[in-house]
């Protein structure tokens, strides 16, 4: 059912950690296996778009522009799912978005190299859906598909702890740095899997998403108060 318990589970560290592993994996996957394009780091794609446009290499510039537009479309799609989610139901709306991500990546795994543009569009869309759907970790803003904001937030929390001695700030910093570590590990896993499995390596990311999907179900005895968050 679409409950407050599910919403709270979606903000847990373990769900965030698994999704961040997937985020790092996908960035390595598209960069190493799909033509050197970042799935998550749209800032990098924008930089490369500007460079290629200045060079007059318009076909290469288009290769960076399309994933940017796909990312924007993914944000819209995630918000559309959230706004139309029923207040009661067996699945939380965030589980619906994870299931959609998984199905899209299953299709990507079987796209040949000649279809890298389509693969990058699909993965950028998936990453946008994920980053828009999962924006909080224990009530604090974070991202599962990029690290700059997490690094800033973790360092801020560490600074506040040094000034106030509040243990919660130290725990918060630890969670942020833990999420960053998960992203790096996910990227390493993506690089290793890509060397062995090539385009099919993204199937391992599907397993991570399936795990996150299952983690969001409330356990026995947990409160099931209805809520749309």
Short mmCIF file of C-alpha atoms in Angstrom, two decimals, residues 21-206:
data_model
loop_
_atom_site.label_atom_id
_atom_site.label_comp_id
_atom_site.label_asym_id
_atom_site.label_seq_id
_atom_site.Cartn_x
_atom_site.Cartn_y
_atom_site.Cartn_z
CA UNK A 21 25.69 2.17 -6.44
CA UNK A 22 23.40 2.01 -9.46
CA UNK A 23 24.00 5.69 -10.22
CA UNK A 24 27.78 5.30 -10.23
CA UNK A 25 27.47 2.12 -12.29
CA UNK A 26 25.41 3.86 -14.98
CA UNK A 27 27.82 6.76 -15.33
CA UNK A 28 30.72 4.36 -15.87
CA UNK A 29 28.59 2.23 -18.20
CA UNK A 30 27.64 5.00 -20.62
CA UNK A 31 31.10 6.56 -20.58
CA UNK A 32 33.04 3.34 -21.11
CA UNK A 33 30.58 1.19 -23.05
CA UNK A 34 28.38 3.69 -24.89
CA UNK A 35 30.65 6.22 -26.56
CA UNK A 36 32.06 8.46 -23.82
CA UNK A 37 28.82 10.18 -22.77
CA UNK A 38 27.89 10.75 -19.12
CA UNK A 39 24.46 9.49 -18.12
CA UNK A 40 24.26 11.45 -14.85
CA UNK A 41 26.72 14.32 -15.04
CA UNK A 42 24.80 16.62 -17.34
CA UNK A 43 27.15 19.47 -16.43
CA UNK A 44 29.94 17.49 -18.10
CA UNK A 45 27.75 16.92 -21.14
CA UNK A 46 27.00 20.66 -21.31
CA UNK A 47 30.71 21.48 -21.20
CA UNK A 48 31.45 19.00 -23.97
CA UNK A 49 28.45 20.31 -25.94
CA UNK A 50 29.94 23.80 -25.85
CA UNK A 51 33.40 22.56 -26.83
CA UNK A 52 32.13 20.52 -29.78
CA UNK A 53 29.89 23.38 -30.92
CA UNK A 54 32.86 25.77 -30.87
CA UNK A 55 34.81 23.29 -32.96
CA UNK A 56 31.96 23.16 -35.44
CA UNK A 57 31.54 19.44 -34.82
CA UNK A 58 27.75 19.53 -34.84
CA UNK A 59 27.17 15.79 -34.99
CA UNK A 60 29.26 15.30 -31.84
CA UNK A 61 27.51 18.26 -30.18
CA UNK A 62 24.16 16.63 -30.90
CA UNK A 63 25.42 13.49 -29.16
CA UNK A 64 25.71 15.51 -25.95
CA UNK A 65 22.57 17.61 -26.41
CA UNK A 66 20.18 14.67 -26.76
CA UNK A 67 21.04 13.09 -23.36
CA UNK A 68 20.57 16.53 -21.74
CA UNK A 69 17.08 16.77 -23.20
CA UNK A 70 16.36 13.17 -22.17
CA UNK A 71 17.40 14.02 -18.62
CA UNK A 72 14.96 16.94 -18.58
CA UNK A 73 12.22 14.63 -19.85
CA UNK A 74 12.97 12.17 -17.06
CA UNK A 75 12.44 14.85 -14.43
CA UNK A 76 9.04 15.65 -15.95
CA UNK A 77 8.13 11.95 -16.06
CA UNK A 78 8.99 11.42 -12.39
CA UNK A 79 6.89 14.40 -11.35
CA UNK A 80 4.01 13.14 -13.48
CA UNK A 81 4.11 9.76 -11.73
CA UNK A 82 4.23 11.40 -8.31
CA UNK A 83 1.33 13.77 -9.04
CA UNK A 84 -0.86 10.94 -10.33
CA UNK A 85 -0.02 8.37 -7.67
CA UNK A 86 -3.04 7.10 -5.75
CA UNK A 87 -3.09 7.76 -2.02
CA UNK A 88 -3.78 4.08 -1.43
CA UNK A 89 -2.20 1.19 -3.25
CA UNK A 90 0.14 -1.73 -2.94
CA UNK A 91 3.12 0.19 -4.30
CA UNK A 92 4.60 3.53 -3.33
CA UNK A 93 5.02 5.87 -6.31
CA UNK A 94 8.79 5.68 -5.92
CA UNK A 95 8.62 1.91 -6.39
CA UNK A 96 6.76 2.54 -9.65
CA UNK A 97 9.60 4.75 -10.90
CA UNK A 98 12.22 2.17 -9.91
CA UNK A 99 10.30 -0.56 -11.73
CA UNK A 100 10.15 1.65 -14.83
CA UNK A 101 13.91 2.26 -14.61
CA UNK A 102 14.56 -1.45 -14.40
CA UNK A 103 12.46 -2.24 -17.48
CA UNK A 104 14.14 0.49 -19.54
CA UNK A 105 17.61 -0.75 -18.60
CA UNK A 106 16.65 -4.29 -19.53
CA UNK A 107 15.97 -3.01 -23.03
CA UNK A 108 19.22 -1.01 -23.08
CA UNK A 109 21.23 -4.17 -22.34
CA UNK A 110 20.28 -5.57 -25.74
CA UNK A 111 20.93 -2.48 -27.85
CA UNK A 112 24.00 -2.89 -30.11
CA UNK A 113 26.83 -0.34 -30.36
CA UNK A 114 25.20 1.13 -33.46
CA UNK A 115 22.37 2.23 -31.18
CA UNK A 116 24.52 4.02 -28.60
CA UNK A 117 22.60 7.27 -29.03
CA UNK A 118 19.35 5.52 -28.09
CA UNK A 119 21.08 3.77 -25.17
CA UNK A 120 22.44 7.05 -23.82
CA UNK A 121 19.06 8.73 -24.16
CA UNK A 122 17.40 5.88 -22.25
CA UNK A 123 20.01 5.84 -19.47
CA UNK A 124 19.92 9.63 -19.07
CA UNK A 125 16.14 9.42 -18.80
CA UNK A 126 16.46 6.70 -16.15
CA UNK A 127 18.98 8.70 -14.13
CA UNK A 128 16.75 11.77 -14.19
CA UNK A 129 13.76 9.76 -12.98
CA UNK A 130 15.88 8.41 -10.13
CA UNK A 131 17.42 11.68 -9.02
CA UNK A 132 14.03 13.39 -9.06
CA UNK A 133 12.27 10.56 -7.21
CA UNK A 134 14.85 10.09 -4.44
CA UNK A 135 15.88 13.47 -3.07
CA UNK A 136 16.09 12.91 0.68
CA UNK A 137 18.26 10.79 2.96
CA UNK A 138 16.97 10.71 6.54
CA UNK A 139 15.14 13.96 5.84
CA UNK A 140 18.11 15.75 4.26
CA UNK A 141 18.62 16.57 0.60
CA UNK A 142 20.92 14.24 -1.33
CA UNK A 143 21.40 12.77 -4.81
CA UNK A 144 21.88 9.17 -5.93
CA UNK A 145 23.32 9.93 -9.38
CA UNK A 146 25.93 12.64 -8.71
CA UNK A 147 28.28 13.59 -5.88
CA UNK A 148 28.96 17.34 -5.89
CA UNK A 149 25.95 18.24 -3.74
CA UNK A 150 26.57 15.30 -1.41
CA UNK A 151 30.18 16.38 -0.92
CA UNK A 152 29.07 19.91 -0.11
CA UNK A 153 26.35 18.76 2.31
CA UNK A 154 28.61 16.23 4.04
CA UNK A 155 31.36 18.78 4.51
CA UNK A 156 28.89 21.36 5.82
CA UNK A 157 27.61 18.84 8.35
CA UNK A 158 31.16 18.02 9.43
CA UNK A 159 31.90 21.73 9.89
CA UNK A 160 28.74 22.20 11.97
CA UNK A 161 29.77 19.28 14.16
CA UNK A 162 33.19 20.87 14.72
CA UNK A 163 31.45 24.07 15.83
CA UNK A 164 28.55 22.70 17.87
CA UNK A 165 29.56 19.19 18.88
CA UNK A 166 26.12 17.91 17.85
CA UNK A 167 26.43 14.18 17.23
CA UNK A 168 23.63 14.16 14.66
CA UNK A 169 25.71 16.43 12.43
CA UNK A 170 28.57 13.94 12.60
CA UNK A 171 26.20 11.08 11.76
CA UNK A 172 24.82 13.10 8.87
CA UNK A 173 28.32 13.76 7.53
CA UNK A 174 29.06 10.04 7.79
CA UNK A 175 25.96 9.20 5.78
CA UNK A 176 26.88 11.66 3.04
CA UNK A 177 30.44 10.39 2.79
CA UNK A 178 29.12 6.84 2.82
CA UNK A 179 26.87 7.67 -0.13
CA UNK A 180 29.84 9.17 -2.00
CA UNK A 181 31.82 5.99 -1.36
CA UNK A 182 28.92 3.96 -2.76
CA UNK A 183 28.95 6.06 -5.92
CA UNK A 184 32.67 5.46 -6.41
CA UNK A 185 32.23 1.74 -5.77
CA UNK A 186 29.34 1.65 -8.23
CA UNK A 187 31.50 3.31 -10.88
CA UNK A 188 34.28 0.80 -10.25
CA UNK A 189 31.80 -2.06 -10.51
CA UNK A 190 30.44 -0.61 -13.76
CA UNK A 191 33.93 -0.34 -15.23
CA UNK A 192 34.82 -3.89 -14.23
CA UNK A 193 31.55 -5.35 -15.47
CA UNK A 194 31.83 -3.41 -18.72
CA UNK A 195 35.19 -4.99 -19.48
CA UNK A 196 33.74 -8.46 -19.05
CA UNK A 197 30.17 -8.15 -20.28
CA UNK A 198 30.18 -5.08 -22.50
CA UNK A 199 26.71 -3.71 -23.27
CA UNK A 200 25.08 -6.51 -21.25
CA UNK A 201 26.79 -5.34 -18.05
CA UNK A 202 23.88 -3.00 -17.34
CA UNK A 203 21.90 -6.11 -16.37
CA UNK A 204 23.82 -6.04 -13.08
CA UNK A 205 22.42 -2.57 -12.48
CA UNK A 206 18.94 -4.04 -12.94
#
